[in-house]
Each structure stands twice: as structure tokens, then as C-alpha cells.
PDB file of C-alpha atoms in Angstrom:
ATOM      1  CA  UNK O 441     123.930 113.775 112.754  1.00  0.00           C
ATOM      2  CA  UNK O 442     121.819 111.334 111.999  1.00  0.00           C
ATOM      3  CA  UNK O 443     118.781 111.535 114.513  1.00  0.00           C
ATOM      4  CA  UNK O 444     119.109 115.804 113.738  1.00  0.00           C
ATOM      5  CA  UNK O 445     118.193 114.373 110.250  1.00  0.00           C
ATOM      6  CA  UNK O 446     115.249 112.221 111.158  1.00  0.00           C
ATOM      7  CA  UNK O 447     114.384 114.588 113.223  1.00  0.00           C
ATOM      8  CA  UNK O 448     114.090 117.274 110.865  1.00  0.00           C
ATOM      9  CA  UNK O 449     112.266 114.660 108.203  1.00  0.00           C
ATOM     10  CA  UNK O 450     109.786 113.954 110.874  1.00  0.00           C
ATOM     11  CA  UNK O 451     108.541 117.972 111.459  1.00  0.00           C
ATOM     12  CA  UNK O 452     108.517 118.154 107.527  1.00  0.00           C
ATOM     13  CA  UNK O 453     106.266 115.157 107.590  1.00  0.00           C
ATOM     14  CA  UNK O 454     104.014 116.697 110.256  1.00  0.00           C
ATOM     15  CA  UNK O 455     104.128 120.504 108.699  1.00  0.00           C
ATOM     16  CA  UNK O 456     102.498 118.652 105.797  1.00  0.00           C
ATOM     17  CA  UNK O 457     100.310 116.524 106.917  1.00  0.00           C
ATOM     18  CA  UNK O 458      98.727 119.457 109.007  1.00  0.00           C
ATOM     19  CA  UNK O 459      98.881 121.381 106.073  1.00  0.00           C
ATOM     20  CA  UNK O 460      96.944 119.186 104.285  1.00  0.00           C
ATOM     21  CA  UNK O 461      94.738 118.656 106.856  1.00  0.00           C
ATOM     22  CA  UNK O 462      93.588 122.690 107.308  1.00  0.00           C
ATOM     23  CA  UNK O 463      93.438 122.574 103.473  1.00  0.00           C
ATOM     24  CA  UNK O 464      91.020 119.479 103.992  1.00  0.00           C
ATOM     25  CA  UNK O 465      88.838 121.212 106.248  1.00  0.00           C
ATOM     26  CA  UNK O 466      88.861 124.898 104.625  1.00  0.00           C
ATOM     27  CA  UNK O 467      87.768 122.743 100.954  1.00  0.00           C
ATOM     28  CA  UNK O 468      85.295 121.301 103.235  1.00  0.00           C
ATOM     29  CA  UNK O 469      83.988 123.812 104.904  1.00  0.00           C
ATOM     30  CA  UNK O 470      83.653 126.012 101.748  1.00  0.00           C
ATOM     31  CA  UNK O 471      81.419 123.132  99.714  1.00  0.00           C
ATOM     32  CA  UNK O 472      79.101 122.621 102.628  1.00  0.00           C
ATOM     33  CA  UNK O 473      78.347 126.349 102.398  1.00  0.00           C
ATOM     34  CA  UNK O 474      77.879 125.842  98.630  1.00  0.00           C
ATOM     35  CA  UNK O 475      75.742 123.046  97.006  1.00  0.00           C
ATOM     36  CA  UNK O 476      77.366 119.994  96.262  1.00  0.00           C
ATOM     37  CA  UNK O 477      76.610 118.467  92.898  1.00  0.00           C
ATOM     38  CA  UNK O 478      79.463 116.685  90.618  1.00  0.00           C
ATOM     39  CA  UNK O 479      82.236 117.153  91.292  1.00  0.00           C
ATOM     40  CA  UNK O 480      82.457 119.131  94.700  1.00  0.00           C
ATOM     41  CA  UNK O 481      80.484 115.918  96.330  1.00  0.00           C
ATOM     42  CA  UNK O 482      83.038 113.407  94.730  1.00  0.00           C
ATOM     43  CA  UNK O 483      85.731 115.769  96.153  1.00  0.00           C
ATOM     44  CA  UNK O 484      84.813 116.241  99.482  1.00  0.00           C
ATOM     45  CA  UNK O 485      84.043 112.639 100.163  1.00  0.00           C
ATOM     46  CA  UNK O 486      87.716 112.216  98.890  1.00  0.00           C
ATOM     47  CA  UNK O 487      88.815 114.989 101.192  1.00  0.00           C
ATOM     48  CA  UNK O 488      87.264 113.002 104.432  1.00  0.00           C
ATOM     49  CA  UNK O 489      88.457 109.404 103.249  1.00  0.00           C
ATOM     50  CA  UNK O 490      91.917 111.119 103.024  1.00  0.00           C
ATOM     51  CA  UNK O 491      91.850 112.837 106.537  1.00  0.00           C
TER      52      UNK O 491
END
């Protein structure tokens, strides 16, 4: 019972790390497309720091 649940804790973990990682790179991909000025820079240099 107990490694099924750290199991299942663990792919939850990864799902959403990889989730936020895709995010990461979509947000990243769309402001090098676009200008980045403000806001978008201070946002994608969080994005990379985070991933």
C-alpha cells in the first residue's frame, strides 16, 4: 500500500513538472517570436531560472 502510494505521488510530481516545463518552453518560444520589453523579458528570464 504504501510504495503504490509513493509511487503514484512520484508520477504526479513528474506529470507536473513536465507540464510546467512544455508550458516553460511554449511562453518562451512565443516571446522570442515577439519583442521583449517589460514585462515579457522579466518573465522569460524567470521562466529559464525556473527550468
Amino acid at each position: 500500500m504504501r510504495v503504490e502510494a509513493s509511487e503514484r505521488s512520484v508520477r504526479l510530481w513528474i506529470r507536473r513538472w513536465t507540464v510546467r516545463r512544455l508550458s516553460c518552453i511554449c511562453e518562451a518560444i512565443v516571446l522570442s517570436l515577439t519583442p521583449a520589453t517589460g514585462k515579457d523579458g522579466r518573465r522569460r528570464s524567470e521562466c529559464l531560472r525556473g527550468a
